[in-house]
Amino acid sequence: KAGVTQTPRYLIKTRGQQVTLSCSPISGHRSVSWYQQTPGQGLQFLFEYFSETQRNKGNFPGRFSGRQFSNSRSEMNVSTLELGDSALYLCASSPGQLSDTQYFGPGTRLTVL
Amino acid sequence: AQSVTQPDIHITVSEGASLELRCNYSYGATPYLFWYVQSPGQGLQLLLKYFSGDTLVQGIKGFEAEFKRSQSSFNLRKPSVHWSDAAEYFCAGHSGGGADGLTFGKGTHLIIQP
């Protein structure tokens, strides 16, 4: 069974732009979560989608948003990029129960110049 | 607030020696606990998890972890490390309800000396 895939793997943007990241979960998984990883703050939970609905949300500004499609694929969008948004963005999928184990993708490395 | 703490930022171990990485948690009830490993430029790979039951859990790559409620700890161990074990190790937890996603420790960077 294929793992979680994320595209693109690397992205360079400038301040003020917006960006969209994509995540395809493991086949059969209905939950997709997004995390931001930075050297200073470590790994932080952004949000989780289940059956096309945002089920949980971390403590991030409204510039960070996401959505999930009927095939469980998910996209994350960051608007009005700031230098501090430079990070590794990780997507994780799970079958759907909140207690299920999350399996992570390789991440998208976003650099904001 | 729920939290996971990894007290050691860096640990250096000789190849073939035993390893123990520390993890402490702070949750109101017994949390769901995980250990993940991250190699440079890669995502996170699950090593093992604890939900309930036997407090000694076995994982992949020869790793094990022991849940100790009295010490609020979930330390990761390996009897003999290999050079390929050099990586960043993360302890993580959630309350079971999962409302806040996984809470991660800051990670421990493992260096293997030849």
PDB file of C-alpha atoms in Angstrom:
ATOM      1  CA  LYS A   1       0.000   0.000   0.000  1.00  0.00           C
ATOM      2  CA  ALA A   2       1.431   3.366  -0.997  1.00  0.00           C
ATOM      3  CA  GLY A   3       2.277   5.795   1.773  1.00  0.00           C
ATOM      4  CA  VAL A   4       1.283   9.401   2.242  1.00  0.00           C
ATOM      5  CA  THR A   5       2.459  11.571  -0.635  1.00  0.00           C
ATOM      6  CA  GLN A   6       2.970  15.306  -0.592  1.00  0.00           C
ATOM      7  CA  THR A   7       3.525  17.690  -3.474  1.00  0.00           C
ATOM      8  CA  PRO A   8       5.535  19.643  -4.171  1.00  0.00           C
ATOM      9  CA  ARG A   9       8.518  18.560  -2.072  1.00  0.00           C
ATOM     10  CA  TYR A  10      10.177  21.960  -2.245  1.00  0.00           C
ATOM     11  CA  LEU A  11       8.784  25.422  -2.795  1.00  0.00           C
ATOM     12  CA  ILE A  12      10.249  28.912  -2.807  1.00  0.00           C
ATOM     13  CA  LYS A  13       7.955  31.910  -2.493  1.00  0.00           C
ATOM     14  CA  THR A  14       8.304  35.597  -1.653  1.00  0.00           C
ATOM     15  CA  ARG A  15       6.623  37.529   1.130  1.00  0.00           C
ATOM     16  CA  GLY A  16       3.038  38.441   0.430  1.00  0.00           C
ATOM     17  CA  GLN A  17       2.414  35.574  -1.971  1.00  0.00           C
ATOM     18  CA  GLN A  18       0.153  32.669  -1.269  1.00  0.00           C
ATOM     19  CA  VAL A  19       0.883  28.967  -1.570  1.00  0.00           C
ATOM     20  CA  THR A  20      -1.054  25.709  -1.832  1.00  0.00           C
ATOM     21  CA  LEU A  21       0.330  22.380  -0.677  1.00  0.00           C
ATOM     22  CA  SER A  22      -1.179  19.030  -1.503  1.00  0.00           C
ATOM     23  CA  CYS A  23      -1.426  15.764   0.406  1.00  0.00           C
ATOM     24  CA  SER A  24      -2.685  12.361  -0.730  1.00  0.00           C
ATOM     25  CA  PRO A  25      -3.400  10.017   2.182  1.00  0.00           C
ATOM     26  CA  ILE A  26      -2.912   6.297   2.400  1.00  0.00           C
ATOM     27  CA  SER A  27      -5.656   4.509   0.504  1.00  0.00           C
ATOM     28  CA  GLY A  28      -8.683   4.020   2.764  1.00  0.00           C
ATOM     29  CA  HIS A  29      -7.643   6.669   5.259  1.00  0.00           C
ATOM     30  CA  ARG A  30     -10.260   9.364   5.776  1.00  0.00           C
ATOM     31  CA  SER A  31      -8.457  11.688   8.165  1.00  0.00           C
ATOM     32  CA  VAL A  32      -5.709  14.086   7.145  1.00  0.00           C
ATOM     33  CA  SER A  33      -3.784  16.253   9.595  1.00  0.00           C
ATOM     34  CA  TRP A  34      -1.277  19.002   8.882  1.00  0.00           C
ATOM     35  CA  TYR A  35       1.730  19.993  10.989  1.00  0.00           C
ATOM     36  CA  GLN A  36       4.322  22.738  10.747  1.00  0.00           C
ATOM     37  CA  GLN A  37       7.915  21.959  11.721  1.00  0.00           C
ATOM     38  CA  THR A  38      10.404  24.746  12.412  1.00  0.00           C
ATOM     39  CA  PRO A  39      13.730  24.715  14.283  1.00  0.00           C
ATOM     40  CA  GLY A  40      12.417  27.157  16.870  1.00  0.00           C
ATOM     41  CA  GLN A  41       8.896  25.912  17.545  1.00  0.00           C
ATOM     42  CA  GLY A  42       9.293  22.258  16.667  1.00  0.00           C
ATOM     43  CA  LEU A  43       6.302  20.318  15.407  1.00  0.00           C
ATOM     44  CA  GLN A  44       2.979  22.077  15.775  1.00  0.00           C
ATOM     45  CA  PHE A  45      -0.505  20.907  14.855  1.00  0.00           C
ATOM     46  CA  LEU A  46      -2.268  23.031  12.247  1.00  0.00           C
ATOM     47  CA  PHE A  47      -5.593  21.290  11.594  1.00  0.00           C
ATOM     48  CA  GLU A  48      -7.284  18.009  10.821  1.00  0.00           C
ATOM     49  CA  TYR A  49      -9.852  17.128   8.203  1.00  0.00           C
ATOM     50  CA  PHE A  50     -12.208  14.193   8.216  1.00  0.00           C
ATOM     51  CA  SER A  51     -14.858  13.501   5.589  1.00  0.00           C
ATOM     52  CA  GLU A  52     -14.313  16.893   3.971  1.00  0.00           C
ATOM     53  CA  THR A  53     -14.872  18.762   7.253  1.00  0.00           C
ATOM     54  CA  GLN A  54     -12.379  20.432   9.514  1.00  0.00           C
ATOM     55  CA  ARG A  55     -12.654  18.452  12.716  1.00  0.00           C
ATOM     56  CA  ASN A  56      -9.861  20.000  14.788  1.00  0.00           C
ATOM     57  CA  LYS A  57      -7.745  23.119  14.619  1.00  0.00           C
ATOM     58  CA  GLY A  58      -4.504  24.230  16.213  1.00  0.00           C
ATOM     59  CA  ASN A  59      -3.480  27.705  17.248  1.00  0.00           C
ATOM     60  CA  PHE A  60      -2.532  29.293  13.953  1.00  0.00           C
ATOM     61  CA  PRO A  61      -3.770  32.513  12.304  1.00  0.00           C
ATOM     62  CA  GLY A  62      -6.515  32.514   9.720  1.00  0.00           C
ATOM     63  CA  ARG A  63      -3.943  32.865   6.936  1.00  0.00           C
ATOM     64  CA  PHE A  64      -3.559  29.109   7.262  1.00  0.00           C
ATOM     65  CA  SER A  65      -6.477  27.199   5.821  1.00  0.00           C
ATOM     66  CA  GLY A  66      -7.197  23.855   4.314  1.00  0.00           C
ATOM     67  CA  ARG A  67      -9.732  21.680   2.666  1.00  0.00           C
ATOM     68  CA  GLN A  68     -10.384  18.039   1.948  1.00  0.00           C
ATOM     69  CA  PHE A  69     -11.902  16.520  -1.136  1.00  0.00           C
ATOM     70  CA  SER A  70     -14.283  13.598  -1.481  1.00  0.00           C
ATOM     71  CA  ASN A  71     -11.360  11.260  -2.285  1.00  0.00           C
ATOM     72  CA  SER A  72      -9.745  12.308   1.057  1.00  0.00           C
ATOM     73  CA  ARG A  73      -6.950  14.238  -0.631  1.00  0.00           C
ATOM     74  CA  SER A  74      -6.241  17.465   1.180  1.00  0.00           C
ATOM     75  CA  GLU A  75      -4.791  20.848   0.368  1.00  0.00           C
ATOM     76  CA  MET A  76      -3.362  23.440   2.677  1.00  0.00           C
ATOM     77  CA  ASN A  77      -3.217  27.098   1.765  1.00  0.00           C
ATOM     78  CA  VAL A  78      -1.187  29.887   3.299  1.00  0.00           C
ATOM     79  CA  SER A  79      -2.026  33.416   2.223  1.00  0.00           C
ATOM     80  CA  THR A  80       0.055  36.578   2.566  1.00  0.00           C
ATOM     81  CA  LEU A  81       3.233  34.642   3.288  1.00  0.00           C
ATOM     82  CA  GLU A  82       5.612  35.867   5.981  1.00  0.00           C
ATOM     83  CA  LEU A  83       9.278  35.008   6.468  1.00  0.00           C
ATOM     84  CA  GLY A  84       8.309  33.066   9.572  1.00  0.00           C
ATOM     85  CA  ASP A  85       6.183  30.698   7.505  1.00  0.00           C
ATOM     86  CA  SER A  86       9.344  29.074   6.190  1.00  0.00           C
ATOM     87  CA  ALA A  87       9.078  25.530   7.481  1.00  0.00           C
ATOM     88  CA  LEU A  88       8.645  21.874   6.696  1.00  0.00           C
ATOM     89  CA  TYR A  89       4.926  21.171   6.354  1.00  0.00           C
ATOM     90  CA  LEU A  90       4.012  17.605   7.175  1.00  0.00           C
ATOM     91  CA  CYS A  91       0.815  15.838   6.340  1.00  0.00           C
ATOM     92  CA  ALA A  92      -0.360  12.754   8.218  1.00  0.00           C
ATOM     93  CA  SER A  93      -3.211  10.393   7.503  1.00  0.00           C
ATOM     94  CA  SER A  94      -5.124   7.925   9.636  1.00  0.00           C
ATOM     95  CA  PRO A  95      -8.176   5.719   9.171  1.00  0.00           C
ATOM     96  CA  GLY A  96     -10.432   8.184  10.932  1.00  0.00           C
ATOM     97  CA  GLN A  97     -10.878   7.476  14.608  1.00  0.00           C
ATOM     98  CA  LEU A  98      -9.337  10.212  16.732  1.00  0.00           C
ATOM     99  CA  SER A  99      -7.314   7.582  18.558  1.00  0.00           C
ATOM    100  CA  ASP A 100      -5.854   6.088  15.374  1.00  0.00           C
ATOM    101  CA  THR A 101      -2.152   6.224  14.643  1.00  0.00           C
ATOM    102  CA  GLN A 102      -1.094   8.923  12.214  1.00  0.00           C
ATOM    103  CA  TYR A 103       1.245   8.102   9.341  1.00  0.00           C
ATOM    104  CA  PHE A 104       3.329  10.914   7.973  1.00  0.00           C
ATOM    105  CA  GLY A 105       4.360  11.941   4.503  1.00  0.00           C
ATOM    106  CA  PRO A 106       7.828  13.231   3.547  1.00  0.00           C
ATOM    107  CA  GLY A 107       6.789  16.870   3.874  1.00  0.00           C
ATOM    108  CA  THR A 108       6.942  19.998   1.746  1.00  0.00           C
ATOM    109  CA  ARG A 109       9.847  22.339   2.439  1.00  0.00           C
ATOM    110  CA  LEU A 110       8.581  25.920   2.045  1.00  0.00           C
ATOM    111  CA  THR A 111      11.075  28.773   1.893  1.00  0.00           C
ATOM    112  CA  VAL A 112       9.778  32.322   2.013  1.00  0.00           C
ATOM    113  CA  LEU A 113      12.172  35.012   0.765  1.00  0.00           C
TER     114      LEU A 113
ATOM    115  CA  ALA B   1      -2.059  22.073  29.530  1.00  0.00           C
ATOM    116  CA  GLN B   2      -1.056  18.835  27.902  1.00  0.00           C
ATOM    117  CA  SER B   3       2.610  18.554  27.159  1.00  0.00           C
ATOM    118  CA  VAL B   4       5.376  16.199  26.146  1.00  0.00           C
ATOM    119  CA  THR B   5       8.939  16.886  27.230  1.00  0.00           C
ATOM    120  CA  GLN B   6      12.173  15.428  25.936  1.00  0.00           C
ATOM    121  CA  PRO B   7      14.873  16.604  28.334  1.00  0.00           C
ATOM    122  CA  ASP B   8      17.834  15.726  26.116  1.00  0.00           C
ATOM    123  CA  ILE B   9      18.435  17.797  22.993  1.00  0.00           C
ATOM    124  CA  HIS B  10      21.474  15.766  21.903  1.00  0.00           C
ATOM    125  CA  ILE B  11      22.704  12.327  22.883  1.00  0.00           C
ATOM    126  CA  THR B  12      25.913  10.693  21.693  1.00  0.00           C
ATOM    127  CA  VAL B  13      26.259   6.926  21.891  1.00  0.00           C
ATOM    128  CA  SER B  14      28.943   4.568  20.667  1.00  0.00           C
ATOM    129  CA  GLU B  15      27.945   2.019  18.070  1.00  0.00           C
ATOM    130  CA  GLY B  16      26.953  -1.209  19.770  1.00  0.00           C
ATOM    131  CA  ALA B  17      26.153   0.495  23.069  1.00  0.00           C
ATOM    132  CA  SER B  18      22.719   0.615  24.632  1.00  0.00           C
ATOM    133  CA  LEU B  19      20.421   3.607  24.240  1.00  0.00           C
ATOM    134  CA  GLU B  20      17.726   5.245  26.321  1.00  0.00           C
ATOM    135  CA  LEU B  21      15.887   8.379  25.207  1.00  0.00           C
ATOM    136  CA  ARG B  22      13.755  10.100  27.796  1.00  0.00           C
ATOM    137  CA  CYS B  23      10.208  11.343  27.416  1.00  0.00           C
ATOM    138  CA  ASN B  24       7.930  12.800  30.070  1.00  0.00           C
ATOM    139  CA  TYR B  25       4.276  13.637  29.596  1.00  0.00           C
ATOM    140  CA  SER B  26       1.709  15.763  31.342  1.00  0.00           C
ATOM    141  CA  TYR B  27      -1.876  14.732  30.720  1.00  0.00           C
ATOM    142  CA  GLY B  28      -4.968  14.537  32.879  1.00  0.00           C
ATOM    143  CA  ALA B  29      -5.594  10.919  31.983  1.00  0.00           C
ATOM    144  CA  THR B  30      -3.492   8.207  30.428  1.00  0.00           C
ATOM    145  CA  PRO B  31      -2.509   9.545  27.042  1.00  0.00           C
ATOM    146  CA  TYR B  32      -1.868   7.787  23.800  1.00  0.00           C
ATOM    147  CA  LEU B  33       1.923   7.901  23.376  1.00  0.00           C
ATOM    148  CA  PHE B  34       4.127   7.488  20.339  1.00  0.00           C
ATOM    149  CA  TRP B  35       7.753   7.522  19.318  1.00  0.00           C
ATOM    150  CA  TYR B  36       8.625   8.700  15.819  1.00  0.00           C
ATOM    151  CA  VAL B  37      12.004   8.909  14.084  1.00  0.00           C
ATOM    152  CA  GLN B  38      12.981  11.462  11.450  1.00  0.00           C
ATOM    153  CA  SER B  39      16.010  11.173   9.190  1.00  0.00           C
ATOM    154  CA  PRO B  40      17.356  14.345   7.554  1.00  0.00           C
ATOM    155  CA  GLY B  41      14.982  15.723   4.951  1.00  0.00           C
ATOM    156  CA  GLN B  42      12.423  13.022   5.616  1.00  0.00           C
ATOM    157  CA  GLY B  43       9.035  12.726   7.232  1.00  0.00           C
ATOM    158  CA  LEU B  44       8.306  10.940  10.477  1.00  0.00           C
ATOM    159  CA  GLN B  45       8.351   7.179  10.770  1.00  0.00           C
ATOM    160  CA  LEU B  46       6.419   5.523  13.571  1.00  0.00           C
ATOM    161  CA  LEU B  47       8.608   3.362  15.828  1.00  0.00           C
ATOM    162  CA  LEU B  48       6.023   2.274  18.371  1.00  0.00           C
ATOM    163  CA  LYS B  49       2.889   3.327  20.228  1.00  0.00           C
ATOM    164  CA  TYR B  50       1.195   2.813  23.582  1.00  0.00           C
ATOM    165  CA  PHE B  51      -2.533   2.977  24.098  1.00  0.00           C
ATOM    166  CA  SER B  52      -3.193   0.674  27.041  1.00  0.00           C
ATOM    167  CA  GLY B  53      -2.378  -2.769  28.387  1.00  0.00           C
ATOM    168  CA  ASP B  54       1.164  -4.084  28.636  1.00  0.00           C
ATOM    169  CA  THR B  55       3.379  -1.196  29.648  1.00  0.00           C
ATOM    170  CA  LEU B  56       6.385  -2.525  27.714  1.00  0.00           C
ATOM    171  CA  VAL B  57       5.804  -2.089  24.007  1.00  0.00           C
ATOM    172  CA  GLN B  58       7.916  -3.407  21.188  1.00  0.00           C
ATOM    173  CA  GLY B  59       8.478  -1.502  18.004  1.00  0.00           C
ATOM    174  CA  ILE B  60      10.320  -1.699  14.751  1.00  0.00           C
ATOM    175  CA  LYS B  61      14.088  -1.729  14.289  1.00  0.00           C
ATOM    176  CA  GLY B  62      14.649  -3.343  17.688  1.00  0.00           C
ATOM    177  CA  PHE B  63      13.261  -0.441  19.726  1.00  0.00           C
ATOM    178  CA  GLU B  64      11.092  -0.770  22.801  1.00  0.00           C
ATOM    179  CA  ALA B  65       9.517   1.683  25.233  1.00  0.00           C
ATOM    180  CA  GLU B  66       8.146   1.407  28.730  1.00  0.00           C
ATOM    181  CA  PHE B  67       5.177   3.369  30.025  1.00  0.00           C
ATOM    182  CA  LYS B  68       5.568   4.313  33.688  1.00  0.00           C
ATOM    183  CA  ARG B  69       2.541   6.062  35.096  1.00  0.00           C
ATOM    184  CA  SER B  70       4.227   6.795  38.452  1.00  0.00           C
ATOM    185  CA  GLN B  71       7.010   8.700  36.708  1.00  0.00           C
ATOM    186  CA  SER B  72       4.897  10.113  33.843  1.00  0.00           C
ATOM    187  CA  SER B  73       7.489   8.712  31.494  1.00  0.00           C
ATOM    188  CA  PHE B  74       7.636   6.807  28.240  1.00  0.00           C
ATOM    189  CA  ASN B  75      11.331   6.200  27.588  1.00  0.00           C
ATOM    190  CA  LEU B  76      12.617   4.642  24.393  1.00  0.00           C
ATOM    191  CA  ARG B  77      15.322   1.986  24.569  1.00  0.00           C
ATOM    192  CA  LYS B  78      17.477  -0.097  22.295  1.00  0.00           C
ATOM    193  CA  PRO B  79      20.005  -2.672  23.540  1.00  0.00           C
ATOM    194  CA  SER B  80      22.576  -2.090  20.800  1.00  0.00           C
ATOM    195  CA  VAL B  81      22.595   0.864  18.426  1.00  0.00           C
ATOM    196  CA  HIS B  82      23.745   0.824  14.823  1.00  0.00           C
ATOM    197  CA  TRP B  83      25.190   3.742  12.845  1.00  0.00           C
ATOM    198  CA  SER B  84      21.945   3.849  10.852  1.00  0.00           C
ATOM    199  CA  ASP B  85      20.047   4.793  14.020  1.00  0.00           C
ATOM    200  CA  ALA B  86      21.498   8.303  13.877  1.00  0.00           C
ATOM    201  CA  ALA B  87      18.459  10.557  13.470  1.00  0.00           C
ATOM    202  CA  GLU B  88      16.047  12.843  15.290  1.00  0.00           C
ATOM    203  CA  TYR B  89      13.640  11.114  17.662  1.00  0.00           C
ATOM    204  CA  PHE B  90      10.310  12.557  18.682  1.00  0.00           C
ATOM    205  CA  CYS B  91       8.013  11.547  21.480  1.00  0.00           C
ATOM    206  CA  ALA B  92       4.375  12.522  20.933  1.00  0.00           C
ATOM    207  CA  GLY B  93       1.049  12.143  22.649  1.00  0.00           C
ATOM    208  CA  HIS B  94      -2.602  12.941  22.531  1.00  0.00           C
ATOM    209  CA  SER B  95      -5.444  12.611  24.954  1.00  0.00           C
ATOM    210  CA  GLY B  96      -7.350  10.010  22.987  1.00  0.00           C
ATOM    211  CA  GLY B  97      -9.909  12.505  21.924  1.00  0.00           C
ATOM    212  CA  GLY B  98      -7.313  13.866  19.541  1.00  0.00           C
ATOM    213  CA  ALA B  99      -8.886  17.288  19.573  1.00  0.00           C
ATOM    214  CA  ASP B 100      -5.551  19.068  19.506  1.00  0.00           C
ATOM    215  CA  GLY B 101      -3.750  16.699  17.218  1.00  0.00           C
ATOM    216  CA  LEU B 102      -0.488  15.194  18.323  1.00  0.00           C
ATOM    217  CA  THR B 103       1.595  17.120  20.843  1.00  0.00           C
ATOM    218  CA  PHE B 104       5.291  16.619  20.157  1.00  0.00           C
ATOM    219  CA  GLY B 105       8.368  16.932  22.286  1.00  0.00           C
ATOM    220  CA  LYS B 106      11.205  19.087  20.928  1.00  0.00           C
ATOM    221  CA  GLY B 107      13.076  16.018  19.776  1.00  0.00           C
ATOM    222  CA  THR B 108      16.368  14.344  20.681  1.00  0.00           C
ATOM    223  CA  HIS B 109      19.182  14.307  18.145  1.00  0.00           C
ATOM    224  CA  LEU B 110      20.994  10.983  18.319  1.00  0.00           C
ATOM    225  CA  ILE B 111      24.638  10.869  17.257  1.00  0.00           C
ATOM    226  CA  ILE B 112      26.385   7.524  16.853  1.00  0.00           C
ATOM    227  CA  GLN B 113      30.139   7.385  17.403  1.00  0.00           C
ATOM    228  CA  PRO B 114      32.086   4.671  15.548  1.00  0.00           C
TER     229      PRO B 114
END
